[in-house]
Every structure is written in C-alpha cells, then in structure tokens.
PDB file of C-alpha atoms and ligand atoms in Angstrom:
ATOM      1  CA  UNK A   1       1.925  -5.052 -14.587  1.00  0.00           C
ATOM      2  CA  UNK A   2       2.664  -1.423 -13.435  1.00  0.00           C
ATOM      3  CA  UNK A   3       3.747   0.745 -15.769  1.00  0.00           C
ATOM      4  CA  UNK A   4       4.873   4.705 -16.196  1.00  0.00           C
ATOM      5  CA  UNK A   5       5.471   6.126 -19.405  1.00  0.00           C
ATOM      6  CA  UNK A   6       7.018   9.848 -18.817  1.00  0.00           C
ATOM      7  CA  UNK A   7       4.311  10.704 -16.078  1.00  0.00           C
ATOM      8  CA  UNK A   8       4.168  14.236 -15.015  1.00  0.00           C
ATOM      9  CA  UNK A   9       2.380  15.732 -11.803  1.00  0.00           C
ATOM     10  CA  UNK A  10       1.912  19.014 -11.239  1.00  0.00           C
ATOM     11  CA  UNK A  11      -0.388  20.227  -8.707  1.00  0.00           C
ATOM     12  CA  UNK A  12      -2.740  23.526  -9.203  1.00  0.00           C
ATOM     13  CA  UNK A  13      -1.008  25.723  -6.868  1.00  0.00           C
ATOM     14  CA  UNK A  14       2.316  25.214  -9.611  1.00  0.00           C
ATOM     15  CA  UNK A  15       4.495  22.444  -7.977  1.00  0.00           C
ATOM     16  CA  UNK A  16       5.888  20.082  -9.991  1.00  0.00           C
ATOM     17  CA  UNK A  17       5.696  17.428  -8.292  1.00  0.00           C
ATOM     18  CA  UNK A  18       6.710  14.232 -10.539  1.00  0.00           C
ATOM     19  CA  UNK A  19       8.742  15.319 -13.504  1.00  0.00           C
ATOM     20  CA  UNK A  20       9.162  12.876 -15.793  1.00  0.00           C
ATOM     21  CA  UNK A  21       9.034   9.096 -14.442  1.00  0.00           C
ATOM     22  CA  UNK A  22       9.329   6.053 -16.374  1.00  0.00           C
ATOM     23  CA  UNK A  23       9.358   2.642 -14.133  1.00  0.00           C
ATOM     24  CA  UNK A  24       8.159  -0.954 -15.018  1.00  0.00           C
ATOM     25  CA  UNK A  25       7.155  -3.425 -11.832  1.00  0.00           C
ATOM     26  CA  UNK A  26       6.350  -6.851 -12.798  1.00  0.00           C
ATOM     27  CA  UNK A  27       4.083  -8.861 -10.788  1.00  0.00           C
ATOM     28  CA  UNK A  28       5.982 -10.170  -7.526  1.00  0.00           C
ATOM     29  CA  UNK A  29       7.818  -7.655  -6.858  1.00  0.00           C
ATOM     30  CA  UNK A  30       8.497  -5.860  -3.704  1.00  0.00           C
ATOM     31  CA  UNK A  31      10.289  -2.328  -4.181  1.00  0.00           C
ATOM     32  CA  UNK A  32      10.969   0.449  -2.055  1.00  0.00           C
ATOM     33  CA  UNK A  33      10.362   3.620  -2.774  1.00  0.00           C
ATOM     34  CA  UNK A  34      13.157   6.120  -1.185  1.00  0.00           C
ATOM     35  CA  UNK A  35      13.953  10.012  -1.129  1.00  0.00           C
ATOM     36  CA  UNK A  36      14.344  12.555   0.891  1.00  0.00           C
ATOM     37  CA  UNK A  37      10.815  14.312   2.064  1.00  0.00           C
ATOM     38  CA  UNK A  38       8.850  16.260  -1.157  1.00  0.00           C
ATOM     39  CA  UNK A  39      10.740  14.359  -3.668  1.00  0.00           C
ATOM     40  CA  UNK A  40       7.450  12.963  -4.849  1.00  0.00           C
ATOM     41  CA  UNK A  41       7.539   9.626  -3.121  1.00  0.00           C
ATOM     42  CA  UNK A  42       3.728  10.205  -2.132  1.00  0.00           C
ATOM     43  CA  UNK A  43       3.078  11.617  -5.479  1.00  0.00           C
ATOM     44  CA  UNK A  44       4.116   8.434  -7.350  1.00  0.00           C
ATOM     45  CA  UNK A  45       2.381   6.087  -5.059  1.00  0.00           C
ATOM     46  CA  UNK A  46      -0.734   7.976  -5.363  1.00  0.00           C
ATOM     47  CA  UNK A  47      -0.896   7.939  -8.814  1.00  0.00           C
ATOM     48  CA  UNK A  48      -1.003   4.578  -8.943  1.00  0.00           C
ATOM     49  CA  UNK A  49      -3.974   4.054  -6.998  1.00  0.00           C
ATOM     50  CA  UNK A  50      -5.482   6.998  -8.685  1.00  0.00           C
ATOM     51  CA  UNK A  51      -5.399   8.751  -5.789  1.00  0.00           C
ATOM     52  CA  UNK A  52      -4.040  11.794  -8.293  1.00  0.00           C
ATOM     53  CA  UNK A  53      -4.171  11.698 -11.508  1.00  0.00           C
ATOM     54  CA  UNK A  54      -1.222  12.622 -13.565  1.00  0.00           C
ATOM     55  CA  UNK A  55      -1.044  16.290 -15.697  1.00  0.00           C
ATOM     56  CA  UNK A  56       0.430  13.806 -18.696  1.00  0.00           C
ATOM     57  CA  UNK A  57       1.787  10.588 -19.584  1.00  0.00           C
ATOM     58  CA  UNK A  58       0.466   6.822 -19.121  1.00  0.00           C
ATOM     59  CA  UNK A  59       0.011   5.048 -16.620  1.00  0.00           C
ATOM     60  CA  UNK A  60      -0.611   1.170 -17.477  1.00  0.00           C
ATOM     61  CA  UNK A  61      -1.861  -1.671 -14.524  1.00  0.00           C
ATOM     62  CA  UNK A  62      -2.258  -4.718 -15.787  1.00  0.00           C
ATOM     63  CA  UNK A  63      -2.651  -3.058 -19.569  1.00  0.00           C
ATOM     64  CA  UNK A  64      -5.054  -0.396 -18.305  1.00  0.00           C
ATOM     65  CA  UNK A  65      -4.421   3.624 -18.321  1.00  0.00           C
ATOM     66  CA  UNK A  66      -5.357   4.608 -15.290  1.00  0.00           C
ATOM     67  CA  UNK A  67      -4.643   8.195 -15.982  1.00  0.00           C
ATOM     68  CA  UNK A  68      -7.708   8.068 -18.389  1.00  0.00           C
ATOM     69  CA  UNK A  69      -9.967   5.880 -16.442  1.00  0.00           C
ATOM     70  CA  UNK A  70     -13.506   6.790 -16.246  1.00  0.00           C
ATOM     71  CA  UNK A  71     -14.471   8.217 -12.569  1.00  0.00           C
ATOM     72  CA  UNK A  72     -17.672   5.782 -12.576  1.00  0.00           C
ATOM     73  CA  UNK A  73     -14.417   2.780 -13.086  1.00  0.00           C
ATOM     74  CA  UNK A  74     -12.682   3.974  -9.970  1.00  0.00           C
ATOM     75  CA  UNK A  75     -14.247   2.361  -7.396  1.00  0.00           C
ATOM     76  CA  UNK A  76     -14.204  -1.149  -9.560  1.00  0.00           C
ATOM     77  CA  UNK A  77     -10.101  -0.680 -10.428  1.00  0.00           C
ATOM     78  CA  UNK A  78      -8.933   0.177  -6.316  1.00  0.00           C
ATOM     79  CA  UNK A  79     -10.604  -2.939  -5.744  1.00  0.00           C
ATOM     80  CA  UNK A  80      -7.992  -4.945  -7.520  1.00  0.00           C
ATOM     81  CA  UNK A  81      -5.507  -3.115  -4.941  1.00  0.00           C
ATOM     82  CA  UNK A  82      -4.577  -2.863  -1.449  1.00  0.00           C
ATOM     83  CA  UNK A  83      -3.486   0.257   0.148  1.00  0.00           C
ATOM     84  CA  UNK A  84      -1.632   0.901   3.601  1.00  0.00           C
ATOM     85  CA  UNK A  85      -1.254   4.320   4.680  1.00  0.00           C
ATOM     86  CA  UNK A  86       0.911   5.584   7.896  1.00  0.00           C
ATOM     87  CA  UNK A  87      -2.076   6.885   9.920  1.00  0.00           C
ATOM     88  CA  UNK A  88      -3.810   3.561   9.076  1.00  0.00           C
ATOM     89  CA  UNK A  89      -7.190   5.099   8.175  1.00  0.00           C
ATOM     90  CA  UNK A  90      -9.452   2.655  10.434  1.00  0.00           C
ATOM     91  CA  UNK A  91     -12.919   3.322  10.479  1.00  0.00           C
ATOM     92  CA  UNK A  92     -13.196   4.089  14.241  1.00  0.00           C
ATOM     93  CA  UNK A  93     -16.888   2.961  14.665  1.00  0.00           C
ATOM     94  CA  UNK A  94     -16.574  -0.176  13.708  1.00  0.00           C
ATOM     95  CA  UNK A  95     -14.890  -3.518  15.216  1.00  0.00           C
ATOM     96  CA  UNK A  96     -11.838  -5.016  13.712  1.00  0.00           C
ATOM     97  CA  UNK A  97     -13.592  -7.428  12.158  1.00  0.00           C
ATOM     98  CA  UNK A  98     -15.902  -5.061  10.619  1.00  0.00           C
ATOM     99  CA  UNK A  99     -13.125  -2.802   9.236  1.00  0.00           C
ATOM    100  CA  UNK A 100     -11.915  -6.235   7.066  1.00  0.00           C
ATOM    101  CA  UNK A 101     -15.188  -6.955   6.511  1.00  0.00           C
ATOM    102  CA  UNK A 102     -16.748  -3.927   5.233  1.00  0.00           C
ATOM    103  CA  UNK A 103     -14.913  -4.031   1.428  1.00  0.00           C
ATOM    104  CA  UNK A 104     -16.395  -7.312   0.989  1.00  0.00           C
ATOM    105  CA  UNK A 105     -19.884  -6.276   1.889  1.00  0.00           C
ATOM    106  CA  UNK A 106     -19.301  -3.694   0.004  1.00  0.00           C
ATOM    107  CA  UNK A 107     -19.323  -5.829  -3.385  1.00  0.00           C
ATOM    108  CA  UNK A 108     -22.214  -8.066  -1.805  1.00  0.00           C
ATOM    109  CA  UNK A 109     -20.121 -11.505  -0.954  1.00  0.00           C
ATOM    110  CA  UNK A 110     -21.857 -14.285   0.392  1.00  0.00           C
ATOM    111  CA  UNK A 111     -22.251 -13.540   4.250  1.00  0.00           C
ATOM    112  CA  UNK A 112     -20.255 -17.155   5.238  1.00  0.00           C
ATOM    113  CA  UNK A 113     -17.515 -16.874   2.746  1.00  0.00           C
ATOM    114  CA  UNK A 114     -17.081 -13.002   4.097  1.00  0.00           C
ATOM    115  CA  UNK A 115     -16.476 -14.362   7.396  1.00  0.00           C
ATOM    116  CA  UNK A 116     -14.325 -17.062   6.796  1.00  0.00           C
ATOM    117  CA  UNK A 117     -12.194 -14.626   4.409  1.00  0.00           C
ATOM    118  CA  UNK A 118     -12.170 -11.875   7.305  1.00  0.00           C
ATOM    119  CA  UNK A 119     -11.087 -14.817   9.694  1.00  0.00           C
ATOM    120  CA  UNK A 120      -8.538 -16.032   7.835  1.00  0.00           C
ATOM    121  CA  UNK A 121      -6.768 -12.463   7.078  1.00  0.00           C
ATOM    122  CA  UNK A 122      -7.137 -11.485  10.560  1.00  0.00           C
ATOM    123  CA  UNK A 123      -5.365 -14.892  11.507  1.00  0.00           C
ATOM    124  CA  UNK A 124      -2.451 -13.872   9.094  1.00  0.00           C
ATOM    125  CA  UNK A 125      -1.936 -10.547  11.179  1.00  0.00           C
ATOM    126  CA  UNK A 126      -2.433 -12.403  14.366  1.00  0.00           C
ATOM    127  CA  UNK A 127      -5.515 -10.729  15.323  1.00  0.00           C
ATOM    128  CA  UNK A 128      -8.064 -13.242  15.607  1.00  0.00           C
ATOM    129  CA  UNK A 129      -8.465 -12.870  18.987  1.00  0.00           C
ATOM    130  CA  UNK A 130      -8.821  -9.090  18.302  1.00  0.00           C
ATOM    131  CA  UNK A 131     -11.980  -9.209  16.048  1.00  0.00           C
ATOM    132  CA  UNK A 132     -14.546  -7.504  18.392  1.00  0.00           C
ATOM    133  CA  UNK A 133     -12.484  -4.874  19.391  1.00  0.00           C
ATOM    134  CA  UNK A 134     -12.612  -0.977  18.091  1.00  0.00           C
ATOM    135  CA  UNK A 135      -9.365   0.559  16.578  1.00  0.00           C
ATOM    136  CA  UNK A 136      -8.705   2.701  19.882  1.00  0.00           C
ATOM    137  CA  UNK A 137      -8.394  -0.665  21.835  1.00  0.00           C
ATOM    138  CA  UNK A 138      -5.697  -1.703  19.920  1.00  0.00           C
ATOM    139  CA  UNK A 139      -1.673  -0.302  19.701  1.00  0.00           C
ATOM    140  CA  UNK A 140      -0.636   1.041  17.052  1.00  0.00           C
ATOM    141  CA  UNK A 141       1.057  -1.757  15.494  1.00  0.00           C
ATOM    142  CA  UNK A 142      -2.690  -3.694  15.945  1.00  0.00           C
ATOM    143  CA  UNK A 143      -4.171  -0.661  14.176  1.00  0.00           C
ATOM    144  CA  UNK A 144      -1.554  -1.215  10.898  1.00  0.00           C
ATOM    145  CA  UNK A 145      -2.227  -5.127  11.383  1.00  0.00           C
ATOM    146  CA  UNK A 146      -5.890  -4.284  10.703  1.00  0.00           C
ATOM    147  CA  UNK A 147      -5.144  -2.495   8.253  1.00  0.00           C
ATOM    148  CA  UNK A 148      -3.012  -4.466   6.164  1.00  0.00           C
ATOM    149  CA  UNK A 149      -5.763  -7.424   6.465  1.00  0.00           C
ATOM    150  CA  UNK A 150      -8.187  -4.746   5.011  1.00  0.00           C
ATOM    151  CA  UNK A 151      -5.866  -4.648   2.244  1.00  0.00           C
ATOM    152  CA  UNK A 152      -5.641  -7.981   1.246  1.00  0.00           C
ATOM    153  CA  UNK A 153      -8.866  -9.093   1.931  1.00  0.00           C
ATOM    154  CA  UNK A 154      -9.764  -8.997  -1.573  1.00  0.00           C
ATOM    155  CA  UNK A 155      -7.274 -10.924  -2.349  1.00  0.00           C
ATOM    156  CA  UNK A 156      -5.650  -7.874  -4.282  1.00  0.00           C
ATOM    157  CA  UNK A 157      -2.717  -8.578  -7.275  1.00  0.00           C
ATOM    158  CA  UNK A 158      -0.696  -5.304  -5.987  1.00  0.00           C
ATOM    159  CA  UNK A 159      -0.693  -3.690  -1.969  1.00  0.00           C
ATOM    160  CA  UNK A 160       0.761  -0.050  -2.223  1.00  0.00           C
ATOM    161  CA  UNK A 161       1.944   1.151   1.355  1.00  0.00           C
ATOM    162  CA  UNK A 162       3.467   4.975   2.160  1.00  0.00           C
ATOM    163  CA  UNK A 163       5.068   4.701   5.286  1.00  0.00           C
ATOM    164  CA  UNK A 164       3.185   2.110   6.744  1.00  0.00           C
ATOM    165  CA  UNK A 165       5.985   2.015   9.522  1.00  0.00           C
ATOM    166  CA  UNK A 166       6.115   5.622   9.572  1.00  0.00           C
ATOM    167  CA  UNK A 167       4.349   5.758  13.243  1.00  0.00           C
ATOM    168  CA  UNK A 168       5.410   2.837  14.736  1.00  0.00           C
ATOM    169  CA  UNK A 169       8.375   1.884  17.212  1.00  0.00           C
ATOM    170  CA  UNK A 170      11.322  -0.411  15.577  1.00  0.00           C
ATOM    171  CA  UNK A 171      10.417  -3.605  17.214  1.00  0.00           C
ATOM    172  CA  UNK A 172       6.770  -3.394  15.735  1.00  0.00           C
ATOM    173  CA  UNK A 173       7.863  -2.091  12.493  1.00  0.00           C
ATOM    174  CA  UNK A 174       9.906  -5.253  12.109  1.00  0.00           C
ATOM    175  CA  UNK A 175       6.567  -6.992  12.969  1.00  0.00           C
ATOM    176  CA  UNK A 176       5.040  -5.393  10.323  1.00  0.00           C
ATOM    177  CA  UNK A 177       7.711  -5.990   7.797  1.00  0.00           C
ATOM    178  CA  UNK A 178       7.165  -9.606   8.384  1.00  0.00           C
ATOM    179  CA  UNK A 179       3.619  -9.399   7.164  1.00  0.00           C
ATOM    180  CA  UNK A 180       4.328  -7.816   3.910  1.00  0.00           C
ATOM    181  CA  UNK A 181       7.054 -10.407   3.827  1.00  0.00           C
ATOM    182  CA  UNK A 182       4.721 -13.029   3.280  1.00  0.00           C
ATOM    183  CA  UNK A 183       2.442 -11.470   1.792  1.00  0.00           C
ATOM    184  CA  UNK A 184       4.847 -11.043  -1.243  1.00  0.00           C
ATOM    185  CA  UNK A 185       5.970 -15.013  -0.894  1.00  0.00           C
ATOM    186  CA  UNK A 186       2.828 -15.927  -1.865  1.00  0.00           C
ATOM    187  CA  UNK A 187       2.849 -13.635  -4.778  1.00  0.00           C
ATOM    188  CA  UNK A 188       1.738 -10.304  -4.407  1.00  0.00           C
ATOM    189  CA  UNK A 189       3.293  -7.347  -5.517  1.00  0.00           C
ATOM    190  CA  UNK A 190       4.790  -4.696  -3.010  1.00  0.00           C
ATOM    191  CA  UNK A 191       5.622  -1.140  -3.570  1.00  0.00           C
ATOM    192  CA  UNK A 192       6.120   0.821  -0.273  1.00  0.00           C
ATOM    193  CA  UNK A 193       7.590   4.125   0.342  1.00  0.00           C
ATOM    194  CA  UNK A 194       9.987   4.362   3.388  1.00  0.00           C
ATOM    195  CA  UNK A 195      11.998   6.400   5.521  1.00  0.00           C
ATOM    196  CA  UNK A 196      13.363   2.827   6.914  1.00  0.00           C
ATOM    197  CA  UNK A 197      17.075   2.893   6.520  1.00  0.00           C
ATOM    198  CA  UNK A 198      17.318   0.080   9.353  1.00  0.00           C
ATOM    199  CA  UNK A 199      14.466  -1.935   6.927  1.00  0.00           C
ATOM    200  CA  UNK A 200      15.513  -1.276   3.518  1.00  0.00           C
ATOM    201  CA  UNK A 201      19.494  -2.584   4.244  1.00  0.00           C
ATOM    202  CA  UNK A 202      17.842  -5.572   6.240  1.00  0.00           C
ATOM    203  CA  UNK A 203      15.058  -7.135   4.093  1.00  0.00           C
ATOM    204  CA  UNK A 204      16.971  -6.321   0.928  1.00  0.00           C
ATOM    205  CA  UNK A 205      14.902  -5.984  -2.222  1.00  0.00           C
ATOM    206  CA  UNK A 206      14.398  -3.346  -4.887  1.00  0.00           C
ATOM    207  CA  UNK A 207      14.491   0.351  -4.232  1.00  0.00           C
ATOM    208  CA  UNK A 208      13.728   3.174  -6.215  1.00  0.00           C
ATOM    209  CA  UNK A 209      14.987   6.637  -4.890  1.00  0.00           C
ATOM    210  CA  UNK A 210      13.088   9.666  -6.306  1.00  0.00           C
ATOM    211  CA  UNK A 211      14.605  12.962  -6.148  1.00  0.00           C
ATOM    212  CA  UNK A 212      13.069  16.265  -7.217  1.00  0.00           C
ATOM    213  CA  UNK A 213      10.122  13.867  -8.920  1.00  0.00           C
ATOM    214  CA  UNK A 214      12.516  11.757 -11.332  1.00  0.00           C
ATOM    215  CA  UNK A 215      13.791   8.625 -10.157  1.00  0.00           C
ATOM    216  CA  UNK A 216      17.758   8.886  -9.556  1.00  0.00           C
ATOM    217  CA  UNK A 217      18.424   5.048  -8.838  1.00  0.00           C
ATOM    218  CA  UNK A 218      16.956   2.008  -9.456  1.00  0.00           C
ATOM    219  CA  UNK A 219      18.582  -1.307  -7.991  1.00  0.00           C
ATOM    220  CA  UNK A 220      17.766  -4.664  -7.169  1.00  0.00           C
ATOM    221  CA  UNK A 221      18.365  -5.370  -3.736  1.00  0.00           C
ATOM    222  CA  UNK A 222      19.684  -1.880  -3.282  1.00  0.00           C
ATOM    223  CA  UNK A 223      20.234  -0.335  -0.522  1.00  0.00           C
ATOM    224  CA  UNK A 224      18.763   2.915   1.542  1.00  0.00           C
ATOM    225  CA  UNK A 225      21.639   5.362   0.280  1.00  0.00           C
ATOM    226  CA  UNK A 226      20.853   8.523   2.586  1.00  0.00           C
ATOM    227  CA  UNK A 227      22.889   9.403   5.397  1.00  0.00           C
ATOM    228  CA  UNK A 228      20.804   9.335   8.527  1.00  0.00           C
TER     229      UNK A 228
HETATM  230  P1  ADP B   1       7.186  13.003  -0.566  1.00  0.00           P
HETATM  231  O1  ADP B   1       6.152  11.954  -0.421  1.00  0.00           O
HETATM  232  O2  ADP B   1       8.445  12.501  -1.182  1.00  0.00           O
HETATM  233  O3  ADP B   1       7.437  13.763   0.701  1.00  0.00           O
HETATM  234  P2  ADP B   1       5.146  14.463  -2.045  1.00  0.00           P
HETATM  235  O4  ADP B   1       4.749  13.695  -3.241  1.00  0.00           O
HETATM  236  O5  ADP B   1       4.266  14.461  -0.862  1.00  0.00           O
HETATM  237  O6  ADP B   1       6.665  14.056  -1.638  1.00  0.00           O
HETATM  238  O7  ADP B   1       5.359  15.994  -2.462  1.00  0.00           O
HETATM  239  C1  ADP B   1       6.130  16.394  -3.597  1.00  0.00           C
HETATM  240  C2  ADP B   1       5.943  17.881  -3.800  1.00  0.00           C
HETATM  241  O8  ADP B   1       4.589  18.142  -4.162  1.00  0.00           O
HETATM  242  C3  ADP B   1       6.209  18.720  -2.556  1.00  0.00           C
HETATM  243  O9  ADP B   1       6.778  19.943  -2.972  1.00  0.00           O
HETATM  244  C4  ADP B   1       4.843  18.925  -1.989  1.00  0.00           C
HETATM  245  O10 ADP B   1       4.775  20.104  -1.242  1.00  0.00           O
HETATM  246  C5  ADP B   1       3.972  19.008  -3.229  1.00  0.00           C
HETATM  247  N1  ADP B   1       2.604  18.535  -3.013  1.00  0.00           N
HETATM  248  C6  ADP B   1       2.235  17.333  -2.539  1.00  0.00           C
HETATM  249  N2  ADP B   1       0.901  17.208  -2.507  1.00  0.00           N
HETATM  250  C7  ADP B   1       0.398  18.393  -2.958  1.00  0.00           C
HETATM  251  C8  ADP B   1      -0.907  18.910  -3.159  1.00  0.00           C
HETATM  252  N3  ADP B   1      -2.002  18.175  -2.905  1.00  0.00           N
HETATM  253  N4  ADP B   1      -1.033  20.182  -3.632  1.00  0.00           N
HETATM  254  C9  ADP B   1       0.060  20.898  -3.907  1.00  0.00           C
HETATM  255  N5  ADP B   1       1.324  20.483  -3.749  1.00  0.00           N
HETATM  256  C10 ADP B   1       1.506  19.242  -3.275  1.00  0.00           C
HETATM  257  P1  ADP B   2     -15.939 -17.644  18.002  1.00  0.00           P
HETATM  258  O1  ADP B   2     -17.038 -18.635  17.806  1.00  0.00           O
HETATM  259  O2  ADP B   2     -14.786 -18.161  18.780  1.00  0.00           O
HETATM  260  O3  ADP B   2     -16.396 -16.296  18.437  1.00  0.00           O
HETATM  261  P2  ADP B   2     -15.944 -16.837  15.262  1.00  0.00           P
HETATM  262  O4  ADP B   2     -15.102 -17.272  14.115  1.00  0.00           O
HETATM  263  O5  ADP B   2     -17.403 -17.084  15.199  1.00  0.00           O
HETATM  264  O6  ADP B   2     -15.285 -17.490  16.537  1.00  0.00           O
HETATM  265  O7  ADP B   2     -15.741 -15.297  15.494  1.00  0.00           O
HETATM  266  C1  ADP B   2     -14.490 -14.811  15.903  1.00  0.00           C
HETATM  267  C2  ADP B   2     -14.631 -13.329  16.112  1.00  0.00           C
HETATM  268  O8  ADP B   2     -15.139 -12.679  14.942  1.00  0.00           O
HETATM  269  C3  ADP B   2     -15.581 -12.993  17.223  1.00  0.00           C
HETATM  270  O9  ADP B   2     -14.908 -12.063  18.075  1.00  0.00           O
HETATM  271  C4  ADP B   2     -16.773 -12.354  16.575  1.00  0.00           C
HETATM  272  O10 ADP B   2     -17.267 -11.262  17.314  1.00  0.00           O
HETATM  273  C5  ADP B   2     -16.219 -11.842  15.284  1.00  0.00           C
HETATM  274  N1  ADP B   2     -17.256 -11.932  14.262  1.00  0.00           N
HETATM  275  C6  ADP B   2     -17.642 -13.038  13.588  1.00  0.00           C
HETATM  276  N2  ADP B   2     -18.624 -12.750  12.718  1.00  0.00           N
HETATM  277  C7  ADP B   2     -18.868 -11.423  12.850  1.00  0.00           C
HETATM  278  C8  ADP B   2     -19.772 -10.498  12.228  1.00  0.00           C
HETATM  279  N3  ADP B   2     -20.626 -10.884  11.275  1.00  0.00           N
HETATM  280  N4  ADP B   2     -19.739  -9.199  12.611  1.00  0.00           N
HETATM  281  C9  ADP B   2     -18.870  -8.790  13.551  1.00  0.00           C
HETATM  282  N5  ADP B   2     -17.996  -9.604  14.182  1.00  0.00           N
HETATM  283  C10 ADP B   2     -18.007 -10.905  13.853  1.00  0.00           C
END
C-alpha cells in the first residue's frame, strides 16, 4: 500500500537528505519511524504525503506514484490521508468542532452526516464536551486530540504522524498513544516518527531507524535502539 523504490531527496541548498530508501508498509500496519535528529525521519514522512517531492525514485500508495502526481491531484490524494504534526496545526479561529469539520465541508458533505461524523470522532478523542471551544482553551494534549480527529475524519486508509508526542508531557503522550492504538485496531495504517524511547519499547510494533537518509534497521516489534 506504501511503497519506496530507491527514493532520493535532496534539497536545493545541496543536502542530501534521503539517500536511497526502499520500504514496503502493507495496510494495517503501525511502524515507527526512529533516528537520531536530521537523519531524514521528517524527510521520509513528508514524502509520503507529498509534502516534498522526491529528486528520484517511486513512490507507490495504493498503486499510485506520488512523486509524479499532477499538482491539480494533490488536494484529491491528501484526502485519502491523515496527518498529525507536533505543533498540531489547529486553525485558531475556529471551534473544535469546526477544525474536524472544516475537511468535510471542504468536499461539500451533507450538513447532518458532517455533524454526526464530527461527533462521533470527537467522541473517540473524548472531546465531545469540548466542541465549542477554540484551540487556546484547550491543553495541549486537547489540541493533539483535535487534531488527530481532524485526521481521521475522512475516514482516511493511512494517518502519518511526526512527533505527535513531541510537545506533550509523558502521562498525556500515553493518552495519545492510546488513540492511535485504536485507531490501528480497527484497521488503519500508522507510520509515526518518534523520539519516544519510553513508547516505542512499550507499545511494541514495527520500527524503522533511518540514519544519514537510508534506513539501517527494520524490525517487527523492534525496539527504540538509541541510548538516551
Ligand atoms: P529528521 O526529521 O530526522 O530530523 P529531516 O528530514 O528534518 O531529519 O532533515 C534531514 C536533513 O535535511 C537535515 O540535514 C536537514 O537540515 C535537511 N533539511 C530538512 N529540510 C530541509 C529543507 N527544507 N531545505 C534544506 N534542507 C533541509
Ligand atoms: P447538544 O445538543 O448537546 O449541544 P450537539 O450534538 O447538537 O449536542 O452538539 C454538540 C456540540 O457540537 C455543541 O457544543 C455544538 O456547539 C457543536 N456543534 C454542533 N453542530 C455544530 C456546527 N454546525 N457548528 C459548530 N459547532 C457545532
């Protein structure tokens, strides 16, 4: 369902910043993505929302190249995926509810089946009660709950994360954990790039470490591997 075939990145100013990468993640997965900071981890993930695009190679989801889509098919592909980033990216004029809301609206849903989807992500999180409020009402762990139920609200195959516990204390990073947890039972993929030792040795699944851009280890139900 995701796949690289010797992807290279290298940026304009001359970095190199993914050098080489072939990895195949099937559909339920959750992986970790590991590595000590500039070894590409955000570079990777990126790619595969086509946040960057890469300087060569394919990259195949669900049979697609994304490294040759069309820019007018961008906005139609990154709606088949979720994406959780550390600093959340909230829109901070708008209520909780309109944050899940707004990439429905976006692609015209029926106004009652957009609020009974928005309802029932923001139940997942736990953050019913929390619909009217604006992003700087809530804690930080609220703020990544939002966003995660933006994520799935469109019921996306894949959710890509980098660092979504990046800015959060342990106790709510566990919290967190626990929604991607089940949001992975009931089928979707994962792939999240940590700094979690604590997580990754805990919730045990498969982890990737990239080093220098290539990938260095790949192991189911690995573990974090980096001294602390
Ligand atoms: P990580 O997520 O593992 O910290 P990144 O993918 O962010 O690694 O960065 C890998 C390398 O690419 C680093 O040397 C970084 O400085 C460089 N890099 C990242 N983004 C850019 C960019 N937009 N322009 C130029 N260099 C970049
Ligand atoms: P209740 O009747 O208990 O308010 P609802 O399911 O109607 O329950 O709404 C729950 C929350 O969702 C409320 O806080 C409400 O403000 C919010 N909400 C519902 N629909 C919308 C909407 N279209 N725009 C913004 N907020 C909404």
């Amino acid at each position: 369902m995701i796949e690289m075939q010797n992807v290279y990145k290298k940026y304009p100013n001359g970095v190199t910043a993914v050098s080489g990468i072939d990895v195949r993640i099937n559909q339920g997965e959750f992986v970790y993505v590991v590595g000590p900071s500039g070894a590409g981890k955000s570079t990777f993930i990126k790619m595969m929302y086509r946040e960057e695009v890469p300087t060569s190679g394919t990259i195949l989801i669900n049979g697609v190249n994304i490294a040759k889509l069309k820019l007018k098919r961008v906005p139609i592909f990154r709606r088949n995926l979720g994406v959780v980033f550390q600093d959340f990216k909230l829109l901070p004029m708008k209520t909780v509810y309109e944050n899940v809301a707004f990439a429905l609206e976006v692609i015209e849903e029926h106004p009652k089946y957009i609020k009974k989807r928005v309802m029932e992500v923001l139940d997942l999180v736990n953050l019913k009660h929390k619909a009217r409020m604006l992003p700087t009402e809530l804690s930080g762990g609220e703020q990544q709950r939002v966003s995660i139920a933006r994520s799935i609200v469109n019921s996306p195959k894949v959710v890509i994360a980098d660092e979504p516990t990046g800015n959060l204390d342990p106790d709510t990073s566990w919290e967190i954990m626990k929604i991607f947890e089940e949001i992975n039972t009931r089928g979707t993929t994962i792939v999240m790039a940590t700094h979690n030792r604590e997580i990754v040795n805990t919730i045990r699944h498969r982890v990737i470490a990239i080093e220098e851009g290539r990938i260095v280890r790949d192991e189911q139900r690995g573990d974090y591997g980096y001294e602390a």
